[in-house]
């Protein structure tokens, strides 16, 4: 456990060390031998000296850590939300500029924008400048005017979304080893997305890969919740978040369904020579949900190269797995109930044809088998 100590505690520790050193010198003189040679100091004094020396070293280290904690405490939440690099250095440049000759609002914005390209970062940087006590009254007035100018000329929803999603972007960016600015951009895109949840999910997979799709879903869900609960949300009223909440709910349902579907399709991997990958199965499910009446074409596009390499028995088994996979998808993820029924019926008809073809082929194989 780290104990933070103040200046008075440190002074007391130094006085204790000095008093102990005086006692040590007294004991040393008392134990001087007949030839004037110093004898070994008393063991308890030696041990006490070593303990105090260790404590003093610990307190010096804690004092250094205290300075670090103080520096971090001075950083406001606005500072932590800035995703640009070298933030402290860039802010110091702007402070020095304001302390120098009189700077116009236009010049200040131009110089700040050259350092903070993103409007959310730019606004946060000015908020951070305004909170710093080193600025005089006139400079605070200039910063206020700059803030007003940025909000007048910027996209309010996008700026607020970038600010509210920043901390979540940092956390999830670290987990996924992605640039937080990229995740901030993703959340802004999500707010403006007009397509269905299927297209949203596909877009995430295309941008970040199938392996990160669950993390991306969790990030967007967390960012949306934080945005809605913030003091200055992206939208003016809660009702405007309704369609986004519905999209996230459907994406969560889709995420659970894709896990079941993929598990079912690649479950019998040995019999299919491990040719069906997770990405392949995922593409099949998403395209099938988007185009249920064209499932035959979807199957050929997704699994065609795999199917032609399988023997009839393995091919039939794979089709059975795909049928079970689509049957496990909740009805709510289909555009309508009739679409699910149509897809299942088409798949069953395909499987029946494969089964009959396999039955007809079996006698011929036995006939041509060498005796």
PDB file of N, CA and C in Angstrom, residues 203-238:
ATOM      1  N   UNK A 203     -20.280  -3.519 -41.674  1.00  0.00           N
ATOM      2  CA  UNK A 203     -19.326  -2.416 -41.782  1.00  0.00           C
ATOM      3  C   UNK A 203     -18.256  -2.522 -40.705  1.00  0.00           C
ATOM      4  N   UNK A 204     -18.643  -2.873 -39.487  1.00  0.00           N
ATOM      5  CA  UNK A 204     -17.664  -3.043 -38.404  1.00  0.00           C
ATOM      6  C   UNK A 204     -16.683  -4.159 -38.731  1.00  0.00           C
ATOM      7  N   UNK A 205     -17.207  -5.265 -39.257  1.00  0.00           N
ATOM      8  CA  UNK A 205     -16.337  -6.399 -39.608  1.00  0.00           C
ATOM      9  C   UNK A 205     -15.376  -6.007 -40.720  1.00  0.00           C
ATOM     10  N   UNK A 206     -15.884  -5.257 -41.692  1.00  0.00           N
ATOM     11  CA  UNK A 206     -15.036  -4.833 -42.813  1.00  0.00           C
ATOM     12  C   UNK A 206     -13.922  -3.905 -42.340  1.00  0.00           C
ATOM     13  N   UNK A 207     -14.239  -3.008 -41.408  1.00  0.00           N
ATOM     14  CA  UNK A 207     -13.245  -2.045 -40.926  1.00  0.00           C
ATOM     15  C   UNK A 207     -12.221  -2.672 -39.984  1.00  0.00           C
ATOM     16  N   UNK A 208     -12.678  -3.542 -39.091  1.00  0.00           N
ATOM     17  CA  UNK A 208     -11.807  -4.007 -38.008  1.00  0.00           C
ATOM     18  C   UNK A 208     -11.541  -5.512 -38.012  1.00  0.00           C
ATOM     19  N   UNK A 209     -12.198  -6.251 -38.880  1.00  0.00           N
ATOM     20  CA  UNK A 209     -11.983  -7.690 -38.934  1.00  0.00           C
ATOM     21  C   UNK A 209     -12.981  -8.453 -38.077  1.00  0.00           C
ATOM     22  N   UNK A 210     -13.242  -9.692 -38.475  1.00  0.00           N
ATOM     23  CA  UNK A 210     -14.219 -10.519 -37.760  1.00  0.00           C
ATOM     24  C   UNK A 210     -13.796 -10.787 -36.316  1.00  0.00           C
ATOM     25  N   UNK A 211     -12.502 -10.869 -36.073  1.00  0.00           N
ATOM     26  CA  UNK A 211     -12.017 -11.193 -34.733  1.00  0.00           C
ATOM     27  C   UNK A 211     -12.295 -10.126 -33.691  1.00  0.00           C
ATOM     28  N   UNK A 212     -12.532  -8.887 -34.122  1.00  0.00           N
ATOM     29  CA  UNK A 212     -12.765  -7.788 -33.176  1.00  0.00           C
ATOM     30  C   UNK A 212     -14.234  -7.378 -33.113  1.00  0.00           C
ATOM     31  N   UNK A 213     -15.108  -8.101 -33.796  1.00  0.00           N
ATOM     32  CA  UNK A 213     -16.499  -7.642 -33.904  1.00  0.00           C
ATOM     33  C   UNK A 213     -17.199  -7.561 -32.552  1.00  0.00           C
ATOM     34  N   UNK A 214     -16.897  -8.484 -31.633  1.00  0.00           N
ATOM     35  CA  UNK A 214     -17.545  -8.456 -30.314  1.00  0.00           C
ATOM     36  C   UNK A 214     -17.076  -7.241 -29.507  1.00  0.00           C
ATOM     37  N   UNK A 215     -15.771  -6.961 -29.567  1.00  0.00           N
ATOM     38  CA  UNK A 215     -15.227  -5.813 -28.841  1.00  0.00           C
ATOM     39  C   UNK A 215     -15.787  -4.507 -29.391  1.00  0.00           C
ATOM     40  N   UNK A 216     -15.913  -4.425 -30.717  1.00  0.00           N
ATOM     41  CA  UNK A 216     -16.456  -3.210 -31.328  1.00  0.00           C
ATOM     42  C   UNK A 216     -17.891  -2.988 -30.871  1.00  0.00           C
ATOM     43  N   UNK A 217     -18.661  -4.062 -30.824  1.00  0.00           N
ATOM     44  CA  UNK A 217     -20.046  -3.954 -30.352  1.00  0.00           C
ATOM     45  C   UNK A 217     -20.088  -3.450 -28.910  1.00  0.00           C
ATOM     46  N   UNK A 218     -19.213  -3.984 -28.056  1.00  0.00           N
ATOM     47  CA  UNK A 218     -19.180  -3.556 -26.655  1.00  0.00           C
ATOM     48  C   UNK A 218     -18.770  -2.088 -26.542  1.00  0.00           C
ATOM     49  N   UNK A 219     -17.818  -1.678 -27.370  1.00  0.00           N
ATOM     50  CA  UNK A 219     -17.377  -0.280 -27.339  1.00  0.00           C
ATOM     51  C   UNK A 219     -18.510   0.661 -27.729  1.00  0.00           C
ATOM     52  N   UNK A 220     -19.176   0.387 -28.845  1.00  0.00           N
ATOM     53  CA  UNK A 220     -20.255   1.265 -29.308  1.00  0.00           C
ATOM     54  C   UNK A 220     -21.377   1.312 -28.274  1.00  0.00           C
ATOM     55  N   UNK A 221     -21.705   0.181 -27.671  1.00  0.00           N
ATOM     56  CA  UNK A 221     -22.739   0.142 -26.629  1.00  0.00           C
ATOM     57  C   UNK A 221     -22.346   1.014 -25.442  1.00  0.00           C
ATOM     58  N   UNK A 222     -21.087   0.897 -25.013  1.00  0.00           N
ATOM     59  CA  UNK A 222     -20.605   1.675 -23.864  1.00  0.00           C
ATOM     60  C   UNK A 222     -20.559   3.163 -24.192  1.00  0.00           C
ATOM     61  N   UNK A 223     -20.092   3.504 -25.389  1.00  0.00           N
ATOM     62  CA  UNK A 223     -20.013   4.912 -25.790  1.00  0.00           C
ATOM     63  C   UNK A 223     -21.403   5.526 -25.888  1.00  0.00           C
ATOM     64  N   UNK A 224     -22.354   4.776 -26.419  1.00  0.00           N
ATOM     65  CA  UNK A 224     -23.724   5.278 -26.535  1.00  0.00           C
ATOM     66  C   UNK A 224     -24.334   5.524 -25.158  1.00  0.00           C
ATOM     67  N   UNK A 225     -24.138   4.586 -24.239  1.00  0.00           N
ATOM     68  CA  UNK A 225     -24.669   4.745 -22.881  1.00  0.00           C
ATOM     69  C   UNK A 225     -24.057   5.966 -22.202  1.00  0.00           C
ATOM     70  N   UNK A 226     -22.743   6.149 -22.358  1.00  0.00           N
ATOM     71  CA  UNK A 226     -22.057   7.293 -21.745  1.00  0.00           C
ATOM     72  C   UNK A 226     -22.553   8.594 -22.362  1.00  0.00           C
ATOM     73  N   UNK A 227     -22.728   8.599 -23.669  1.00  0.00           N
ATOM     74  CA  UNK A 227     -23.209   9.793 -24.373  1.00  0.00           C
ATOM     75  C   UNK A 227     -24.594  10.187 -23.879  1.00  0.00           C
ATOM     76  N   UNK A 228     -25.489   9.216 -23.756  1.00  0.00           N
ATOM     77  CA  UNK A 228     -26.858   9.493 -23.317  1.00  0.00           C
ATOM     78  C   UNK A 228     -26.905  10.051 -21.897  1.00  0.00           C
ATOM     79  N   UNK A 229     -25.992   9.594 -21.042  1.00  0.00           N
ATOM     80  CA  UNK A 229     -26.010   9.985 -19.629  1.00  0.00           C
ATOM     81  C   UNK A 229     -25.180  11.233 -19.340  1.00  0.00           C
ATOM     82  N   UNK A 230     -24.507  11.757 -20.357  1.00  0.00           N
ATOM     83  CA  UNK A 230     -23.634  12.914 -20.130  1.00  0.00           C
ATOM     84  C   UNK A 230     -24.462  14.181 -19.917  1.00  0.00           C
ATOM     85  N   UNK A 231     -23.831  15.209 -19.376  1.00  0.00           N
ATOM     86  CA  UNK A 231     -24.512  16.482 -19.150  1.00  0.00           C
ATOM     87  C   UNK A 231     -24.807  17.204 -20.456  1.00  0.00           C
ATOM     88  N   UNK A 232     -24.045  16.902 -21.493  1.00  0.00           N
ATOM     89  CA  UNK A 232     -24.234  17.551 -22.790  1.00  0.00           C
ATOM     90  C   UNK A 232     -24.220  16.484 -23.887  1.00  0.00           C
ATOM     91  N   UNK A 233     -25.308  15.710 -24.019  1.00  0.00           N
ATOM     92  CA  UNK A 233     -25.331  14.599 -24.983  1.00  0.00           C
ATOM     93  C   UNK A 233     -25.345  15.071 -26.429  1.00  0.00           C
ATOM     94  N   UNK A 234     -25.062  14.152 -27.335  1.00  0.00           N
ATOM     95  CA  UNK A 234     -25.002  14.485 -28.757  1.00  0.00           C
ATOM     96  C   UNK A 234     -26.352  14.950 -29.287  1.00  0.00           C
ATOM     97  N   UNK A 235     -27.416  14.303 -28.809  1.00  0.00           N
ATOM     98  CA  UNK A 235     -28.767  14.681 -29.218  1.00  0.00           C
ATOM     99  C   UNK A 235     -29.433  15.502 -28.120  1.00  0.00           C
ATOM    100  N   UNK A 236     -30.383  16.336 -28.540  1.00  0.00           N
ATOM    101  CA  UNK A 236     -31.026  17.237 -27.595  1.00  0.00           C
ATOM    102  C   UNK A 236     -31.990  16.565 -26.641  1.00  0.00           C
ATOM    103  N   UNK A 237     -32.591  15.442 -27.053  1.00  0.00           N
ATOM    104  CA  UNK A 237     -33.542  14.769 -26.163  1.00  0.00           C
ATOM    105  C   UNK A 237     -33.360  13.259 -26.259  1.00  0.00           C
ATOM    106  N   UNK A 238     -33.847  12.573 -25.229  1.00  0.00           N
ATOM    107  CA  UNK A 238     -33.643  11.123 -25.144  1.00  0.00           C
ATOM    108  C   UNK A 238     -34.326  10.383 -26.285  1.00  0.00           C
TER     109      UNK A 238
END
